[in-house]
């Protein structure tokens, strides 16, 4: 047991602590799902449809059962009994079209990669080899790929029984009538932007292991998931296994980016097969299999119209979206574009806002959450059209933004989309970014190079942003028709030796929760950082939680840790007052020590209180022998990080190649728990945003086949493809949580894509280019230059 001489006086919050998690990870002492091996383990392999759309006339798995090492093989029809539809937790409108989503196809396949049969064998290689023996007869059906064509009369239908490819129409209109403000506008611009499909590339592929305990009908499910608590509930619903008989564990999880915020068919299939065979079962996806079967992100056509005065004052914004749902609605598929609905007006003031999103079914892999989830799409659209408006009015892009953003003295501010931004200072973040970037000097250099007619053009891209983080307020989620709540849970266990266990309902997959939660608890309790351990990711040891997504972990889960730790202190205060024979109100608590005001020699450390409580020899009458505590948080508002990102690019007009010359960002993420972790999150986010701007795209052919299904075709940038980032911060604390934190996991992804594309268009605008479709590959840049030359010649 520690005594009072061991107390720490330096605050943990705000320190750049190396992550506690990393020693185990970098030395390979990890427990990825695929590392798990148990006696009698069988391996599952899945036969997937090679066609985007077809009826299944026959599936014969008998030949596969004859292969060496094969234990069993099942068709979709074999497994259909006892398996329900995979869940959609976000039916965004009352009349949304909700087709059944079987974990394995029975009568019809609706995207290339749809499961049609499974093989179970003694090792993964025997299972994979036996797939080729399965015989399947398909009757081809026409694919549905074009979002606009899918909505026309007579289009082929993804779900014929539904009679339409329109999933839903979700409108939002606030402020004045957009048509009214449009009439009085001096300038009206309309643009169309394409958000290409993106494929998540977490370092660890998806995997699941199911171990049954036949005697009691219990099952333990290990999954590389972001959402063990939600997965447990949904697997019970899909498979019929009672929830109290299911234990879900997320071991070390190697990244997710939203792709593991999901209840996948493979998890349900593994559980169903383990039920049937009474044996443990493992499935691990290959990288190419993941490209087909892990949900995709983005996939959207954005028609944007902005109305303004000739002085650059914004009057209104109109947004019409066509959002690609893919073949099925997965856990939160319909709601992802709706999250963005509240962010299109961004940091700007205006009089009218009109938003409509139409969800469309196609015969492609379903879409769902991908880092940023609706907010990057919104930020891209508004920041691109703001640059176009600046060019139309002859204004500097930064100046146009200055004329329209919410000023720091106006917070809290209810934005046109209806959200109340609690705090911010867009001016401070922008001024700091401009100074670090050398904005004026770069503009002067750009002018000189344009005047010379340089082959390699310099472009400067501006992107300001805010986002809604901490997906939490349960009543707001109710109003949006989201099935779950937004609360989060934490508990603090003070052990007899004075050490601390923090039990959290959030489930990390690279964010550094163990380190940050240790810092939060250490500060409140006044114990050494090293004395805190964090328990997570297991529905038995951490039974309450809403898991990790939407940059909610710190602002909701971290706040729960803070409150639980404060409860421990208040419980310990009662014991300390009793032992010190003092009134509770006469006790001071500093650096983990209770002392009597005016008599500092009379003191007890919180560790001493922990042991005294454990022994229970002398407690206040009626007090339970524990100072452990738990707390559930359900915030009343989101949190709103913001910032300014600036990018300078050089574009070779002869080859179309873009090179990022410099990149500067200044983010305001509220109070920072660990600057080192924040820096890492920002770097990773920027990398993913640059990847969308320049490299990544899921490409389908006319038959609905994914032709960018490997890393040879789907370009994931490496460190050598990325520039050095200059990052800095301003700090306006959030008011929605006691930590003052705002969230940082998605900010870099949200801000960086428009900064890069704005820079490219800025470089080429003097040559007549006003748009380059993402990803801005050399070919697309070169084509845009060619089209601009042709248009100029045609008008000459």
XYZ file of C-alpha atoms in Angstrom, residues 349-720:
372
model
C -23.808 32.456 -41.101
C -26.623 32.568 -43.632
C -30.352 33.141 -43.804
C -31.637 29.964 -45.453
C -30.638 26.317 -45.672
C -32.364 23.634 -47.722
C -31.137 20.032 -47.613
C -32.493 16.862 -49.197
C -30.869 13.445 -49.237
C -32.160 10.556 -51.332
C -30.809 7.121 -50.485
C -30.451 4.781 -53.466
C -29.959 1.011 -53.623
C -27.323 -0.310 -56.043
C -25.771 -3.715 -56.687
C -22.529 -2.810 -54.981
C -21.006 -3.537 -51.577
C -23.057 -1.767 -48.888
C -21.775 1.548 -47.612
C -21.600 2.635 -44.000
C -19.422 4.639 -41.618
C -15.933 5.611 -42.769
C -13.725 8.006 -40.817
C -15.704 11.224 -40.514
C -19.011 9.601 -41.530
C -20.922 12.269 -43.451
C -18.989 15.255 -42.136
C -16.046 15.043 -44.591
C -18.531 14.976 -47.443
C -20.267 18.076 -46.090
C -17.035 19.969 -45.455
C -15.763 19.113 -48.923
C -18.865 20.496 -50.616
C -19.091 23.771 -48.703
C -15.350 24.468 -48.832
C -15.148 23.728 -52.559
C -18.079 25.978 -53.429
C -16.763 28.732 -51.140
C -13.605 28.749 -53.253
C -15.705 28.882 -56.405
C -17.691 31.792 -54.997
C -14.479 33.623 -54.072
C -13.241 33.225 -57.652
C -16.562 34.427 -59.048
C -16.462 37.541 -56.849
C -12.746 38.194 -57.268
C -12.098 37.786 -53.544
C -9.285 36.034 -51.757
C -10.661 32.700 -50.419
C -9.638 33.536 -46.865
C -11.255 36.961 -47.047
C -14.558 35.473 -48.215
C -14.539 33.127 -45.267
C -13.754 35.980 -42.849
C -16.787 37.899 -44.061
C -19.111 35.043 -43.223
C -17.887 33.006 -40.295
C -19.294 33.085 -36.778
C -17.144 35.413 -34.667
C -15.685 34.251 -31.389
C -17.731 36.700 -29.322
C -20.977 35.237 -30.736
C -20.608 31.830 -29.048
C -22.662 29.955 -28.044
C -24.240 30.246 -31.482
C -27.190 28.373 -32.954
C -26.207 27.673 -36.552
C -28.652 27.676 -39.431
C -28.882 23.853 -39.433
C -30.140 23.923 -35.853
C -27.110 22.877 -33.809
C -25.805 25.101 -31.034
C -22.042 25.497 -31.260
C -20.887 26.020 -27.692
C -17.418 27.525 -28.181
C -14.853 28.390 -30.815
C -12.496 30.968 -32.244
C -12.194 30.596 -35.998
C -10.242 33.849 -36.275
C -7.458 32.699 -33.953
C -7.026 29.317 -35.623
C -6.971 30.858 -39.099
C -4.535 33.634 -38.194
C -2.119 31.162 -36.641
C -2.358 28.838 -39.656
C -1.763 31.673 -42.128
C 1.348 32.789 -40.229
C 2.802 29.269 -40.059
C 2.030 28.724 -43.738
C 3.504 31.977 -45.013
C 0.295 32.644 -46.904
C 1.095 36.103 -48.281
C 4.562 35.031 -49.464
C 3.124 32.003 -51.245
C 0.463 34.117 -52.946
C 3.161 36.475 -54.185
C 5.215 33.559 -55.502
C 2.137 32.140 -57.180
C 1.498 35.415 -58.996
C 5.078 35.585 -60.252
C 4.951 32.029 -61.563
C 1.603 32.579 -63.268
C 2.897 35.737 -64.923
C 5.903 33.790 -66.239
C 3.635 31.018 -67.529
C 5.512 28.326 -65.621
C 4.857 24.745 -66.642
C 4.664 23.741 -62.982
C 1.935 25.810 -61.345
C 1.617 26.657 -57.659
C -1.771 26.302 -56.003
C -2.935 27.258 -52.523
C -5.849 25.478 -50.877
C -7.878 26.692 -47.922
C -10.172 24.563 -45.793
C -11.926 25.710 -42.653
C -14.168 23.310 -40.786
C -16.161 22.434 -37.746
C -17.701 19.082 -36.961
C -20.124 17.524 -34.523
C -18.285 15.085 -32.245
C -19.226 13.032 -29.254
C -22.189 11.273 -30.867
C -24.162 11.204 -27.684
C -27.313 13.091 -26.723
C -29.840 10.267 -26.505
C -32.839 12.540 -27.027
C -31.299 13.980 -30.178
C -30.613 10.461 -31.436
C -34.249 9.610 -30.678
C -35.398 12.531 -32.800
C -33.180 11.284 -35.619
C -34.772 7.816 -35.305
C -31.529 6.185 -34.190
C -32.296 2.985 -32.281
C -29.667 3.270 -29.542
C -28.805 5.851 -26.934
C -25.677 7.954 -26.721
C -24.681 7.501 -23.083
C -21.414 6.029 -21.905
C -20.343 4.210 -18.744
C -17.255 3.991 -16.568
C -16.439 2.617 -13.160
C -13.450 3.013 -10.856
C -12.263 0.202 -8.628
C -9.849 1.130 -5.835
C -7.917 -2.024 -4.949
C -6.776 -2.690 -1.363
C -3.146 -1.944 -2.273
C -4.068 1.481 -3.563
C -3.869 0.589 -7.246
C -6.729 1.575 -9.549
C -8.763 -0.224 -12.182
C -10.746 1.911 -14.619
C -13.502 -0.008 -16.378
C -14.687 1.725 -19.530
C -17.516 1.073 -21.954
C -15.500 2.452 -24.867
C -13.499 -0.038 -26.899
C -10.255 1.286 -28.400
C -8.686 0.235 -31.656
C -5.656 2.505 -31.768
C -6.815 5.723 -30.108
C -4.821 5.465 -26.860
C -7.704 5.077 -24.405
C -5.614 3.186 -21.855
C -3.128 6.048 -21.651
C -5.612 8.926 -21.640
C -8.051 7.303 -19.223
C -5.101 6.618 -16.895
C -4.149 10.293 -17.047
C -7.708 11.437 -16.307
C -8.142 9.061 -13.376
C -4.671 9.773 -11.982
C -5.371 13.503 -11.862
C -8.737 13.215 -10.151
C -7.602 10.572 -7.640
C -4.116 11.962 -7.073
C -2.428 8.606 -7.677
C 0.571 7.832 -9.918
C -0.176 7.327 -13.604
C 1.591 3.960 -13.435
C -0.843 2.763 -10.739
C -3.847 2.908 -13.053
C -4.957 0.041 -15.271
C -7.795 0.251 -17.800
C -10.205 -2.620 -18.494
C -12.138 -2.565 -21.757
C -13.518 -4.476 -24.699
C -15.108 -7.412 -22.844
C -18.830 -7.488 -22.178
C -18.273 -9.574 -19.055
C -15.577 -7.486 -17.353
C -16.924 -4.187 -18.755
C -20.639 -4.965 -19.052
C -21.986 -1.486 -19.821
C -21.029 0.630 -22.800
C -21.914 2.117 -26.156
C -18.453 1.622 -27.658
C -16.232 3.686 -29.946
C -17.132 5.731 -33.046
C -18.018 9.279 -33.983
C -15.121 10.815 -31.984
C -17.177 10.142 -28.851
C -14.740 8.214 -26.672
C -13.023 11.090 -24.881
C -15.848 13.602 -24.707
C -18.354 10.995 -23.479
C -16.368 8.003 -22.215
C -13.547 10.099 -20.787
C -16.086 12.327 -19.076
C -17.649 9.236 -17.493
C -14.215 8.258 -16.127
C -13.778 11.761 -14.703
C -17.163 11.696 -12.963
C -16.677 8.159 -11.617
C -13.309 9.146 -10.176
C -14.880 12.171 -8.496
C -17.455 9.880 -6.903
C -14.628 7.727 -5.530
C -13.070 10.831 -3.967
C -16.367 11.819 -2.352
C -16.875 8.317 -0.940
C -13.305 8.291 0.334
C -13.926 11.699 1.924
C -16.541 10.169 4.225
C -14.122 7.482 5.412
C -11.279 9.990 5.788
C -13.460 12.314 7.859
C -14.401 9.419 10.127
C -10.801 8.258 10.577
C -9.489 11.789 11.123
C -12.381 12.626 13.439
C -13.229 15.692 11.377
C -16.205 17.113 9.529
C -16.276 16.253 5.814
C -16.503 19.948 4.967
C -13.311 20.607 6.891
C -11.270 18.276 4.686
C -9.133 19.394 1.790
C -8.185 16.945 -0.937
C -4.969 17.767 -2.789
C -2.671 15.462 -4.769
C -4.399 12.371 -3.455
C -4.287 13.355 0.240
C -7.109 14.320 2.584
C -6.017 16.790 5.261
C -7.833 18.781 7.899
C -7.989 22.501 7.244
C -5.641 24.243 9.621
C -4.106 20.939 10.762
C -2.122 19.595 7.807
C -0.386 17.046 10.025
C -3.712 15.223 10.217
C -4.006 13.494 6.859
C -4.817 10.285 5.032
C -3.955 9.353 1.452
C -6.622 7.920 -0.798
C -4.582 4.692 -0.922
C -4.763 4.449 2.855
C -8.490 4.994 2.638
C -8.733 2.174 0.077
C -7.067 -0.283 2.451
C -9.051 0.933 5.442
C -12.234 0.369 3.445
C -11.094 -3.112 2.435
C -10.361 -4.057 6.052
C -13.649 -2.481 7.163
C -12.434 -2.301 10.746
C -13.528 1.268 11.298
C -16.057 2.685 8.826
C -18.822 5.223 9.325
C -22.022 3.591 10.520
C -24.195 2.400 7.649
C -21.480 2.728 4.986
C -20.830 -0.151 2.624
C -17.198 -1.361 2.661
C -16.254 0.119 -0.707
C -15.291 3.406 -2.269
C -15.667 2.032 -5.790
C -18.000 4.031 -8.029
C -19.553 4.084 -11.449
C -21.026 6.807 -13.596
C -23.048 7.023 -16.790
C -22.850 10.176 -18.903
C -25.417 11.350 -21.428
C -24.342 14.824 -22.585
C -26.848 17.455 -23.560
C -24.953 18.549 -26.667
C -22.345 17.460 -29.158
C -18.863 18.934 -29.071
C -17.518 21.021 -31.940
C -13.813 20.961 -32.790
C -12.763 23.303 -35.572
C -9.719 24.523 -37.408
C -8.048 25.757 -40.559
C -5.987 23.617 -42.949
C -3.802 25.089 -45.690
C -2.149 23.195 -48.513
C 0.306 24.291 -51.203
C 0.674 22.057 -54.243
C 2.739 22.131 -57.412
C 0.987 20.779 -60.488
C 2.939 19.823 -63.585
C 0.709 20.912 -66.471
C 2.533 18.619 -68.920
C 2.064 15.407 -66.928
C -0.805 16.213 -64.561
C 1.235 15.169 -61.557
C 0.445 16.885 -58.250
C 3.060 17.270 -55.524
C 2.163 18.588 -52.089
C 4.778 21.195 -51.246
C 3.622 22.170 -47.763
C 0.744 21.428 -45.440
C -0.187 23.411 -42.316
C -3.090 22.885 -39.969
C -4.211 24.546 -36.777
C -6.957 22.625 -34.985
C -8.955 23.515 -31.913
C -9.918 20.293 -30.161
C -10.617 21.887 -26.801
C -8.486 20.919 -23.819
C -5.905 18.309 -24.741
C -5.338 15.282 -22.514
C -2.215 14.026 -24.290
C -0.623 16.225 -26.982
C 1.372 13.315 -28.437
C -1.777 11.296 -29.049
C -3.563 14.298 -30.536
C -0.654 14.812 -32.920
C -0.837 11.195 -34.036
C -4.584 11.381 -34.611
C -4.219 14.552 -36.686
C -1.429 13.048 -38.801
C -3.427 9.900 -39.473
C -6.551 11.850 -40.345
C -4.737 14.131 -42.774
C -3.205 11.102 -44.460
C -6.658 9.607 -45.076
C -8.039 12.890 -46.349
C -5.131 13.318 -48.764
C -5.708 9.732 -49.860
C -9.255 10.571 -50.938
C -8.110 13.710 -52.723
C -5.281 12.104 -54.698
C -5.249 8.311 -54.616
C -8.125 6.133 -53.449
C -11.247 5.031 -55.344
C -13.346 1.882 -55.481
C -13.905 1.343 -59.212
C -16.578 -0.941 -60.685
C -16.944 -2.068 -64.270
C -20.219 -2.016 -66.210
C -21.177 -5.446 -64.861
C -20.744 -4.406 -61.254
C -17.408 -6.113 -60.673
C -14.935 -4.399 -58.358
C -11.866 -3.825 -60.513
C -9.850 -2.084 -57.801
C -9.929 -5.101 -55.537
C -6.289 -5.317 -54.521
C -3.619 -2.943 -53.293
C -2.137 -3.055 -56.761
C -5.250 -1.316 -58.081
C -6.537 0.546 -55.043
C -3.857 3.075 -54.187
C -3.277 3.439 -50.455
C -0.580 6.094 -49.901
C 2.500 5.271 -47.861
C 4.684 7.605 -45.818
C 6.810 8.406 -48.868
